[in-house]
XYZ file of C-alpha atoms in Angstrom:
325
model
C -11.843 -5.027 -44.601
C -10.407 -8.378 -44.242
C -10.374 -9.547 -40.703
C -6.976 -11.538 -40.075
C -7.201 -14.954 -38.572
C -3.854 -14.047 -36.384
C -2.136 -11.103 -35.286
C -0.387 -9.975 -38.316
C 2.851 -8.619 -39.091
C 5.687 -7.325 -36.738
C 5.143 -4.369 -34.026
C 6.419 -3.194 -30.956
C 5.541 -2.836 -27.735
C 3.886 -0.658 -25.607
C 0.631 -0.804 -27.704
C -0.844 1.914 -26.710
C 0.220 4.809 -24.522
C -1.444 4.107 -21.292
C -3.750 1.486 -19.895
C -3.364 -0.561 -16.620
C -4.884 -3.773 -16.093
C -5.393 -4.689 -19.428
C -8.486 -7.123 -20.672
C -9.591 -8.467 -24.005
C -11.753 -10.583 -25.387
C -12.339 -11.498 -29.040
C -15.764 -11.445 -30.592
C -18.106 -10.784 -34.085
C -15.132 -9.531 -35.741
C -13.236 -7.520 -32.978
C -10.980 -7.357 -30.063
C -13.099 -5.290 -27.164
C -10.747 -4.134 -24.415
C -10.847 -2.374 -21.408
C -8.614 -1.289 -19.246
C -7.905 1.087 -15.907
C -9.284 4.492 -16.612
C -10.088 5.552 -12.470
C -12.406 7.552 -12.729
C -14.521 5.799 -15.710
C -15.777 2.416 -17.628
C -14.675 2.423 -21.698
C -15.021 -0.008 -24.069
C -12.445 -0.275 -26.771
C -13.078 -2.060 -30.016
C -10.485 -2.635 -32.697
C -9.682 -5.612 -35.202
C -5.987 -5.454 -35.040
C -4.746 -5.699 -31.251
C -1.400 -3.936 -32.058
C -2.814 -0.752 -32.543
C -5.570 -0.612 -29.461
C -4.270 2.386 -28.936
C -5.769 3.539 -32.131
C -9.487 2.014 -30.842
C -12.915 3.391 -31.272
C -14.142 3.823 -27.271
C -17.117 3.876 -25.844
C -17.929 5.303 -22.602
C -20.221 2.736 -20.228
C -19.871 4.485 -17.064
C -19.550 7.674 -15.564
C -19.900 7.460 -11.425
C -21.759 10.205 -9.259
C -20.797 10.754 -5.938
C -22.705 9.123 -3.545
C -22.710 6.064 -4.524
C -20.611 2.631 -3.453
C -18.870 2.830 -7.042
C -17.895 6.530 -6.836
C -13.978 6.397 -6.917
C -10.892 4.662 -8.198
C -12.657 2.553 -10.949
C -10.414 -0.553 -11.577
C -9.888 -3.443 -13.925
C -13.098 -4.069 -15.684
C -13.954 -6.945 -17.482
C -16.582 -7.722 -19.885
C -17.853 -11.575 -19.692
C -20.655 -12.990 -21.153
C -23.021 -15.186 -19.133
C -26.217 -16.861 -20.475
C -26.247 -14.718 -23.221
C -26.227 -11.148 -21.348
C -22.945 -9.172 -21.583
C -21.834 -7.929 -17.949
C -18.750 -5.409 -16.964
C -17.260 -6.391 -13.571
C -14.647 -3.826 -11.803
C -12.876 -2.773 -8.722
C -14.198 0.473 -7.145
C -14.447 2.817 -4.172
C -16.712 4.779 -2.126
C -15.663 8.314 -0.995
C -14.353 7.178 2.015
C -11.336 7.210 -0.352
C -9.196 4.252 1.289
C -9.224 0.343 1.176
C -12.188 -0.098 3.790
C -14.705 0.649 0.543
C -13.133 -1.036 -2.222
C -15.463 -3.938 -4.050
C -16.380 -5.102 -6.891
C -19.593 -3.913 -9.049
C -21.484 -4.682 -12.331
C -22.472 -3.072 -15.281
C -25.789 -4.956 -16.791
C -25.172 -5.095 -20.758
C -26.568 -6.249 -23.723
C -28.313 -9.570 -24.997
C -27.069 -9.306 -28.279
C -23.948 -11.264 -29.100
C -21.772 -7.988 -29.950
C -21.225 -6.483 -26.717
C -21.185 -3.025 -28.311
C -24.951 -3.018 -29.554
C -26.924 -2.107 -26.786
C -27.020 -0.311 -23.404
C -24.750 -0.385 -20.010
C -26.545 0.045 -16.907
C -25.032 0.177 -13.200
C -26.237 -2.869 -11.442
C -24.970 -2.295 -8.438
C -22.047 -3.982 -5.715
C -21.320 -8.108 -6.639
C -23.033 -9.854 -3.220
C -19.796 -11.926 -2.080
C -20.024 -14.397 0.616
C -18.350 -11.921 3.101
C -18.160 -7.848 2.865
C -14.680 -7.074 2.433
C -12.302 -5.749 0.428
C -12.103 -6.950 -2.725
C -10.801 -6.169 -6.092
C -9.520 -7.905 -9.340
C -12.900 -10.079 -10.329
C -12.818 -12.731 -13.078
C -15.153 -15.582 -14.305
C -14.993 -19.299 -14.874
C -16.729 -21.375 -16.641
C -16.396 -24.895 -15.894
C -18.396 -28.650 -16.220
C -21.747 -26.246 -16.581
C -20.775 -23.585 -13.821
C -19.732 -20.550 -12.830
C -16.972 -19.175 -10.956
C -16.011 -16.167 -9.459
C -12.219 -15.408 -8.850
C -10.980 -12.122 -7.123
C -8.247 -11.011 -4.727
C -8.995 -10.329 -1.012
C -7.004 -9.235 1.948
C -6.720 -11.506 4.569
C -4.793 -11.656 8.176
C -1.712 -13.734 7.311
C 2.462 -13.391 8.147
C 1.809 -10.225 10.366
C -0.325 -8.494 8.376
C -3.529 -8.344 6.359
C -2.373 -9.367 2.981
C -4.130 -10.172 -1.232
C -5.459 -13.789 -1.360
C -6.734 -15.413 -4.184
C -10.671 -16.575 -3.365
C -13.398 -18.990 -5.694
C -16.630 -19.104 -5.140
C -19.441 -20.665 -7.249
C -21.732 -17.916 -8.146
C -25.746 -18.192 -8.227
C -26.347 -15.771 -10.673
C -24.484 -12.923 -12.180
C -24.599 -10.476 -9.803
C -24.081 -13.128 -6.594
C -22.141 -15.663 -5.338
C -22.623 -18.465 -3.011
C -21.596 -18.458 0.337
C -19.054 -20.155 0.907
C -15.277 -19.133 -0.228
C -11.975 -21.012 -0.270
C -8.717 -19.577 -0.259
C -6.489 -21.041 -3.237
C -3.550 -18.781 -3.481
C -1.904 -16.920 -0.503
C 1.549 -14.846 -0.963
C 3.556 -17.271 0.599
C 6.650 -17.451 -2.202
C 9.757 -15.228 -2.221
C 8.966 -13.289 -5.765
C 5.402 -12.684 -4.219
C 6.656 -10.650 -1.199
C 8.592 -7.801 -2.813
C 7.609 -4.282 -0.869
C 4.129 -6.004 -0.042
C 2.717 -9.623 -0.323
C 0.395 -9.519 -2.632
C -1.626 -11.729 -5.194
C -3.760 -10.221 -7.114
C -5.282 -9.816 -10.795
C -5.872 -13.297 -11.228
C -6.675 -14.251 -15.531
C -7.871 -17.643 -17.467
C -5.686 -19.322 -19.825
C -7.421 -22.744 -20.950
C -6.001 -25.215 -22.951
C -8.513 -28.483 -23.151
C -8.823 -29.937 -19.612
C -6.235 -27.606 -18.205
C -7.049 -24.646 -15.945
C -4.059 -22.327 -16.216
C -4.797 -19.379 -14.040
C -2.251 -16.301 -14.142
C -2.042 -13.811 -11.440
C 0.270 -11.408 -10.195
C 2.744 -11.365 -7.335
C 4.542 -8.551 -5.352
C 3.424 -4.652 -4.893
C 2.037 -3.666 -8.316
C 4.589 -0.323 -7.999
C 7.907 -2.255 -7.652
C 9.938 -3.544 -10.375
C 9.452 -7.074 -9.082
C 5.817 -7.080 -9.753
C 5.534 -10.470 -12.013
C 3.339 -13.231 -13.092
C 2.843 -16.755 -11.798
C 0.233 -19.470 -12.409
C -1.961 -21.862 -10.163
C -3.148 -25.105 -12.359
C -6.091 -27.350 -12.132
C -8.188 -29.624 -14.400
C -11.777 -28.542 -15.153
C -13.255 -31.965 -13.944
C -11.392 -31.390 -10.673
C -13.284 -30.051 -8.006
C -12.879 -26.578 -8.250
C -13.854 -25.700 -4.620
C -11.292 -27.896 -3.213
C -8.106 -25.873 -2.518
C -6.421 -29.037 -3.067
C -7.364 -29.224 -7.124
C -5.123 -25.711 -7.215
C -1.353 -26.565 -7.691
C 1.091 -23.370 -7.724
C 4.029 -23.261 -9.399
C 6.704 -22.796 -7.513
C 8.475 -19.796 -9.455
C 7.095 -16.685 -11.924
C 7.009 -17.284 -15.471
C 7.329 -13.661 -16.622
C 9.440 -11.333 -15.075
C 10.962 -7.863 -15.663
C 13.662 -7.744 -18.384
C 16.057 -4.841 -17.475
C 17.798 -5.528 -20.362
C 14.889 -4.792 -22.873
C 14.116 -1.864 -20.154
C 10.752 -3.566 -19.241
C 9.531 -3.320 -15.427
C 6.790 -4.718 -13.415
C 5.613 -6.886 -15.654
C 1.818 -8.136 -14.425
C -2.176 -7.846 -14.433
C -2.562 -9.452 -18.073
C -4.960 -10.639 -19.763
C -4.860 -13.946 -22.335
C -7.064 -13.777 -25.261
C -6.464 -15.737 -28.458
C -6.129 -14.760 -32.131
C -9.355 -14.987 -34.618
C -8.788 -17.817 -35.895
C -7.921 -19.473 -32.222
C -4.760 -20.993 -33.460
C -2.718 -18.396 -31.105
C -2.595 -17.522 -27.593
C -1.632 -13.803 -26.484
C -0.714 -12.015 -23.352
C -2.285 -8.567 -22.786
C -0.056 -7.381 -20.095
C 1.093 -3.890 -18.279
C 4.552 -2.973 -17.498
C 6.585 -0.106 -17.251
C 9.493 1.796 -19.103
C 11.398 2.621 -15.394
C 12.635 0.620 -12.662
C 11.805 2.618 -10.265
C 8.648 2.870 -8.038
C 6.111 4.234 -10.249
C 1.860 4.024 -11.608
C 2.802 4.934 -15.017
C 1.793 1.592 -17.142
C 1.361 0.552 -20.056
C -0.310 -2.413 -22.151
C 1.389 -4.728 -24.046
C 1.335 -7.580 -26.020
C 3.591 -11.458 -25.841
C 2.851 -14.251 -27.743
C 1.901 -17.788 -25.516
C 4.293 -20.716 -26.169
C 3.170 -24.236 -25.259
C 5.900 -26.342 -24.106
C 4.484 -29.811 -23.083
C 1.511 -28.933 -22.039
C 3.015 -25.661 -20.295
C 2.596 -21.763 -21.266
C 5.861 -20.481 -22.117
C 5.565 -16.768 -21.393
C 8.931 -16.016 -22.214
C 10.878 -12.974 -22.021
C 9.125 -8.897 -22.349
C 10.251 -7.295 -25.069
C 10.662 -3.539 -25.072
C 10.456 -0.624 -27.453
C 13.752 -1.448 -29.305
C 12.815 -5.401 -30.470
C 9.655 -5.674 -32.557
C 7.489 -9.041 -31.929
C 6.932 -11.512 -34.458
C 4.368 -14.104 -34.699
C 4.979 -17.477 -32.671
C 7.779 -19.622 -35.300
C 5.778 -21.507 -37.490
C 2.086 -19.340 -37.340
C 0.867 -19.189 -40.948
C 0.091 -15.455 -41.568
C -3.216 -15.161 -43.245
């Protein structure tokens, strides 16, 4: 099979059935991608993005009660770090409400395809305070790493999603000390419940372009915004984070796309393209049924251009002027 250097052709969106929090990553060959399954860890693996719906899983993790990581398994995402692959995800204890939700990690493989080779349970991420948390991502920058995750803190009357950095030591803890760099403190981050939350990387040479998601993730006004910094800022300084002032992908009600949010960004084989791996919903009403989806990344200056969703009726092209093989 010939493996395409961009995402061929013309399809249309949802890409697959189900599938909250969507991740991907791109490697020997393949698109790996995981997603919300609640009450397990699969690995998805398919060269043509369009049709992940159509992907050979494998099943990482299975939780026993019991344990910290027993319940409501959440955005997991597979990152590679000095050569070992490791899962990180959002997950509950069977207390069954917010007071036990953290982050864990799945120990993977050495090999550089991340599926050859076993998944083991590592245990809960050691953050630099024991709190809620949910939503983990990594960042490599100017030879370190960085952990970015969403965290509820006391703020406007209530105890509301931050976005939180920290430097982490090793894979499976972080340093201890935390900054805040994003609190819900815009109008299209307030609808039904301040919130940010699923925070993603989109690089683009020196630029830091870090996605996240604003409003109650069950409203039609959930959307997507971006921080920006430079990596050889200082990363820790809150002050290196800019936010932009307004969301740069919303709900469409005319293409009958709602809730737009949690994506990923992940870029085509041949890395000439950037994609959004997003979730979204065919109703406007308050709802958990989501699916994953796909938008091409425009650069405008310097700028992602996220444009508008696109719904089941308008099939996506590639970006204008994308060669197709």
């Amino acid at each position: 099979m010939r493996t395409p250097k961009t995402l061929l052709g013309m399809f249309t969106n949802p890409v697959a059935a189900s599938g909250p929090d969507p991740y991907a990553v791109y490697r020997a060959g393949y698109y790996f991608v995981m997603w919300t399954d609640a009450t397990e860890i699969v690995l998805r693996r398919t060269r043509d993005l369009t049709r992940v719906g159509d992907a050979e899983t494998r099943r990482l993790f299975v939780p026993v009660d019991g344990v910290p990581a027993s319940h409501d398994l959440w955005a997991p995402e597979l990152h590679q770090i000095g050569g070992r692959w490791y899962v990180y995800f959002t997950a509950n204890d069977d207390r069954g409400d917010d007071r036990g939700r953290r982050i864990h990690v799945l120990g993977g493989p050495t090999a550089d395809d991340p599926w050859v080779g076993d998944y083991a349970y590592l245990g809960p991420l050691k953050l630099p305070a024991d709190r809620y948390a949910i939503d983990g991502t990594v960042l490599e920058a100017r030879n370190d790493h960085y952990f970015i995750w969403s965290t509820k803190l006391d703020f406007a009357g209530g105890f509301w999603q931050h976005l939180m950095i920290a430097r982490m030591n090793d894979p499976l803890t972080l340093g201890d000390r935390e900054v805040v760099i994003s609190r819900p403190d815009l109008p299209w981050e307030i609808h039904e419940q301040p919130t940010n939350e699923g925070p993603q990387l989109l690089l683009h040479g020196d630029d830091i372009w870090l996605g996240y998601s604003g409003s109650a993730y069950w409203c039609r006004h959930y959307a997507i915004g971006f921080l920006h910094a430079k990596r050889t800022g200082d990363l820790m300084d809150p002050g290196s984070w800019r936010k932009m002032p307004d969301p740069f992908f919303t709900m469409s009600e005319a293409q009958g796309v709602f809730g737009p949010g949690h994506g990923s960004f992940v870029k085509s084989p041949d890395g000439s393209e950037d994609w959004l791996l997003y979730h979204a919903r065919d109703d406007a009403g308050r709802g958990d049924r989501r699916s994953p989806r796909l938008q091409p990344v425009r650069w405008v200056d310097g700028v992602p251009d996220l444009g508008t969703p696109r719904g089941r009726a308008t099939p996506l092209r590639l970006p204008a002027g994308t060669p197709a093989d």
